[in-house]
Short mmCIF file of C-alpha atoms in Angstrom, two decimals:
data_model
loop_
_atom_site.label_atom_id
_atom_site.label_comp_id
_atom_site.label_asym_id
_atom_site.label_seq_id
_atom_site.Cartn_x
_atom_site.Cartn_y
_atom_site.Cartn_z
CA UNK A 1 3.97 -172.81 96.43
CA UNK A 2 6.40 -174.54 93.97
CA UNK A 3 9.96 -174.68 95.03
CA UNK A 4 12.38 -172.18 93.55
CA UNK A 5 14.40 -173.49 90.73
CA UNK A 6 17.88 -174.41 91.38
CA UNK A 7 20.52 -172.02 90.16
CA UNK A 8 22.64 -173.28 87.21
CA UNK A 9 26.21 -174.14 88.25
CA UNK A 10 28.75 -171.58 87.32
CA UNK A 11 30.33 -172.36 83.93
CA UNK A 12 34.09 -172.91 84.01
CA UNK A 13 36.14 -170.23 82.38
CA UNK A 14 37.02 -170.84 78.72
CA UNK A 15 40.46 -172.28 78.13
CA UNK A 16 41.46 -169.12 76.32
CA UNK A 17 40.62 -167.09 79.41
CA UNK A 18 42.55 -169.45 81.66
CA UNK A 19 45.63 -169.38 79.50
CA UNK A 20 45.50 -165.50 79.44
CA UNK A 21 45.31 -165.57 83.22
CA UNK A 22 48.23 -167.91 83.63
CA UNK A 23 50.34 -165.85 81.09
CA UNK A 24 49.68 -162.68 82.96
CA UNK A 25 50.49 -164.23 86.39
CA UNK A 26 53.60 -166.01 85.08
CA UNK A 27 54.78 -162.97 83.11
CA UNK A 28 54.43 -160.80 86.25
CA UNK A 29 56.56 -163.22 88.34
CA UNK A 30 59.10 -163.42 85.55
CA UNK A 31 59.28 -159.63 85.45
CA UNK A 32 59.64 -159.24 89.17
CA UNK A 33 62.50 -161.90 89.16
CA UNK A 34 64.13 -160.12 86.27
CA UNK A 35 64.18 -156.81 88.06
CA UNK A 36 65.58 -158.32 91.16
CA UNK A 37 68.32 -160.02 89.17
CA UNK A 38 69.18 -156.75 87.32
CA UNK A 39 69.29 -154.78 90.53
CA UNK A 40 71.36 -157.45 92.27
CA UNK A 41 68.91 -157.60 95.11
CA UNK A 42 71.12 -158.61 98.10
CA UNK A 43 68.80 -161.24 99.66
CA UNK A 44 68.45 -162.93 96.35
CA UNK A 45 72.15 -162.71 95.67
CA UNK A 46 72.99 -164.14 99.15
CA UNK A 47 70.44 -167.02 98.60
CA UNK A 48 71.92 -167.76 95.14
CA UNK A 49 75.41 -167.87 96.59
CA UNK A 50 74.68 -170.04 99.46
CA UNK A 51 72.77 -172.71 97.50
CA UNK A 52 75.36 -172.57 94.61
CA UNK A 53 78.23 -173.09 97.01
CA UNK A 54 76.47 -176.00 98.79
CA UNK A 55 75.76 -177.65 95.55
CA UNK A 56 79.23 -177.34 94.29
CA UNK A 57 80.85 -178.76 97.44
CA UNK A 58 78.69 -181.84 96.99
CA UNK A 59 79.29 -182.05 93.27
CA UNK A 60 83.10 -182.13 93.78
CA UNK A 61 82.73 -184.78 96.44
CA UNK A 62 80.42 -187.04 94.29
CA UNK A 63 82.12 -187.54 90.94
CA UNK A 64 79.97 -190.42 89.81
CA UNK A 65 76.73 -188.44 90.38
CA UNK A 66 78.28 -185.39 88.83
CA UNK A 67 79.19 -187.39 85.76
CA UNK A 68 75.70 -188.67 85.46
CA UNK A 69 74.41 -185.06 85.73
CA UNK A 70 76.74 -184.06 82.87
CA UNK A 71 75.46 -186.83 80.57
CA UNK A 72 71.96 -185.87 81.33
CA UNK A 73 72.36 -182.18 80.84
CA UNK A 74 74.71 -182.43 77.82
CA UNK A 75 72.79 -185.11 75.92
CA UNK A 76 69.27 -185.98 77.16
CA UNK A 77 68.14 -182.51 78.25
CA UNK A 78 70.32 -180.31 76.17
CA UNK A 79 68.40 -177.63 74.28
CA UNK A 80 69.51 -179.03 70.95
CA UNK A 81 68.05 -182.39 71.91
CA UNK A 82 64.80 -180.70 72.85
CA UNK A 83 64.65 -178.68 69.72
CA UNK A 84 65.24 -181.87 67.66
CA UNK A 85 62.32 -183.53 69.47
CA UNK A 86 60.23 -180.53 68.56
CA UNK A 87 61.35 -180.84 64.96
CA UNK A 88 60.47 -184.51 64.80
CA UNK A 89 56.94 -183.82 66.13
CA UNK A 90 56.58 -180.89 63.60
CA UNK A 91 57.55 -183.16 60.75
CA UNK A 92 55.08 -185.83 61.92
CA UNK A 93 52.34 -183.20 61.98
CA UNK A 94 53.28 -182.00 58.52
CA UNK A 95 53.00 -185.54 57.09
CA UNK A 96 49.47 -185.60 58.42
CA UNK A 97 48.57 -182.16 56.91
CA UNK A 98 48.58 -180.47 60.18
CA UNK A 99 50.39 -177.42 58.81
CA UNK A 100 48.86 -174.90 61.20
CA UNK A 101 49.76 -176.98 64.29
CA UNK A 102 53.28 -177.70 63.07
CA UNK A 103 53.81 -173.93 62.37
CA UNK A 104 52.46 -173.12 65.87
CA UNK A 105 54.84 -175.47 67.46
CA UNK A 106 57.91 -174.34 65.55
CA UNK A 107 57.33 -170.67 65.73
CA UNK A 108 56.61 -170.87 69.50
CA UNK A 109 59.87 -172.68 70.17
CA UNK A 110 61.77 -170.21 67.88
CA UNK A 111 60.27 -167.15 69.61
CA UNK A 112 61.18 -168.83 73.09
CA UNK A 113 64.70 -169.16 71.85
CA UNK A 114 64.87 -165.52 70.68
CA UNK A 115 63.46 -164.27 73.99
CA UNK A 116 65.93 -166.29 75.95
CA UNK A 117 69.01 -165.25 73.90
CA UNK A 118 67.86 -161.53 73.98
CA UNK A 119 67.53 -161.62 77.75
CA UNK A 120 70.96 -163.23 78.18
CA UNK A 121 72.49 -160.49 76.07
CA UNK A 122 70.62 -157.63 77.87
CA UNK A 123 71.11 -158.87 81.39
CA UNK A 124 74.62 -160.16 80.84
CA UNK A 125 74.74 -161.92 84.25
CA UNK A 126 78.04 -163.61 85.12
CA UNK A 127 77.90 -167.23 85.72
CA UNK A 128 79.33 -168.78 89.04
CA UNK A 129 83.08 -169.06 89.01
CA UNK A 130 84.96 -171.83 90.86
CA UNK A 131 88.70 -172.75 91.48
CA UNK A 132 87.81 -176.40 90.87
CA UNK A 133 84.91 -176.39 88.33
CA UNK A 134 83.20 -179.65 87.48
CA UNK A 135 81.61 -178.21 84.30
CA UNK A 136 81.70 -175.16 81.98
CA UNK A 137 79.23 -173.36 79.98
CA UNK A 138 79.24 -170.37 77.58
CA UNK A 139 77.24 -167.03 77.35
CA UNK A 140 75.60 -165.22 80.15
CA UNK A 141 73.60 -166.91 83.02
CA UNK A 142 70.21 -165.44 83.12
CA UNK A 143 67.88 -167.09 82.28
CA UNK A 144 68.99 -170.75 82.13
CA UNK A 145 68.64 -171.76 78.41
CA UNK A 146 68.37 -175.51 79.38
CA UNK A 147 65.53 -174.87 81.90
CA UNK A 148 63.58 -172.48 79.53
CA UNK A 149 63.86 -174.82 76.42
CA UNK A 150 62.87 -177.85 78.34
CA UNK A 151 59.86 -176.11 79.82
CA UNK A 152 58.69 -174.70 76.45
CA UNK A 153 59.13 -177.99 74.64
CA UNK A 154 57.62 -180.23 77.22
CA UNK A 155 54.75 -177.86 77.82
CA UNK A 156 53.86 -177.61 74.22
CA UNK A 157 53.99 -181.25 73.63
CA UNK A 158 51.69 -181.89 76.65
CA UNK A 159 49.34 -179.33 75.23
CA UNK A 160 49.24 -181.11 71.89
CA UNK A 161 48.44 -184.42 73.63
CA UNK A 162 45.54 -182.94 75.46
CA UNK A 163 44.23 -181.05 72.35
CA UNK A 164 44.31 -184.22 70.30
CA UNK A 165 42.37 -186.00 72.74
CA UNK A 166 45.04 -188.50 74.00
CA UNK A 167 43.66 -190.90 76.67
CA UNK A 168 44.19 -190.12 80.35
CA UNK A 169 46.71 -192.95 80.57
CA UNK A 170 48.73 -191.54 77.79
CA UNK A 171 48.74 -188.09 79.27
CA UNK A 172 49.83 -189.32 82.69
CA UNK A 173 52.48 -191.38 81.06
CA UNK A 174 53.82 -188.35 79.21
CA UNK A 175 53.62 -186.01 82.19
CA UNK A 176 56.01 -187.93 84.33
CA UNK A 177 59.03 -187.75 81.97
CA UNK A 178 58.04 -184.04 81.11
CA UNK A 179 58.06 -183.01 84.78
CA UNK A 180 61.29 -185.08 85.44
CA UNK A 181 62.96 -183.37 82.53
CA UNK A 182 61.95 -179.79 83.37
CA UNK A 183 62.84 -180.30 87.06
CA UNK A 184 65.94 -182.40 86.46
CA UNK A 185 67.68 -180.08 83.84
CA UNK A 186 67.27 -177.20 86.31
CA UNK A 187 68.68 -179.11 89.25
CA UNK A 188 71.62 -180.49 87.17
CA UNK A 189 72.60 -176.90 86.12
CA UNK A 190 72.89 -175.80 89.69
CA UNK A 191 74.59 -179.01 90.64
CA UNK A 192 77.22 -178.60 87.99
CA UNK A 193 77.96 -174.99 89.04
CA UNK A 194 77.09 -173.33 85.77
CA UNK A 195 74.00 -171.50 86.93
CA UNK A 196 72.55 -169.72 89.98
CA UNK A 197 69.32 -171.03 91.27
CA UNK A 198 67.42 -167.79 90.13
CA UNK A 199 68.71 -168.46 86.63
CA UNK A 200 66.98 -171.75 86.59
CA UNK A 201 63.86 -170.29 88.25
CA UNK A 202 63.85 -167.52 85.55
CA UNK A 203 63.99 -170.14 82.88
CA UNK A 204 61.09 -172.11 84.24
CA UNK A 205 58.86 -169.01 84.71
CA UNK A 206 59.71 -167.58 81.21
CA UNK A 207 59.22 -170.96 79.53
CA UNK A 208 55.95 -171.48 81.35
CA UNK A 209 54.91 -167.97 80.18
CA UNK A 210 55.70 -168.80 76.67
CA UNK A 211 53.64 -171.92 76.78
CA UNK A 212 50.65 -170.10 78.39
CA UNK A 213 50.81 -167.36 75.71
CA UNK A 214 50.88 -170.05 72.93
CA UNK A 215 47.79 -171.64 74.44
CA UNK A 216 45.93 -168.39 73.83
CA UNK A 217 46.31 -168.90 70.02
CA UNK A 218 42.94 -169.80 68.55
CA UNK A 219 42.62 -173.67 67.90
CA UNK A 220 42.57 -174.70 64.31
CA UNK A 221 42.75 -178.45 64.70
CA UNK A 222 40.16 -180.95 65.77
CA UNK A 223 39.64 -181.60 69.50
CA UNK A 224 40.09 -185.35 69.11
CA UNK A 225 42.48 -187.23 66.91
CA UNK A 226 41.00 -189.26 64.04
#
């Protein structure tokens, strides 16, 4: 009796389906956190306060490190810097007639900014207040604009590297600075006492949600660069 044929290995889910699932999961987490912030859930408020106070005490006691954090957050990881980086990449794409990709990049960043500003206005969460502040910031606290913008821009640029078939070494080299930027900007905002930890977490989650949703847009560029 001939042996039964081996079953074919399961096919991995399409990238579009994976992106949809990721967007749903991230959006759900973002919504839950948003509700907890709006309701001022006491365990979250207590945790925010404890972490923020501990970070502020250390920031006051370490002026050199605090100055370095201000330089990073105000110049290197500032939302304007991130948007300028996005604009440079978009112009590079336009010069190579990648109009659709450039529009996808710019529109996604713009929609992320609109979502961020709309939530800030709607939630209107006060920022931490200190008798001896080491930095200052305007507008409402939730979500962190620095954290959300860095997540959106870095996530989209990593997506472009993958889509254009950049080598594994190039992608790994880009992943390190991207992760350091997204994580670092969030940590500096808490260290400088201008955000609650949940503001930063909200910026990360919402930014990742925007990137995941952008990845569901049908591809109209070649899978490998020429």
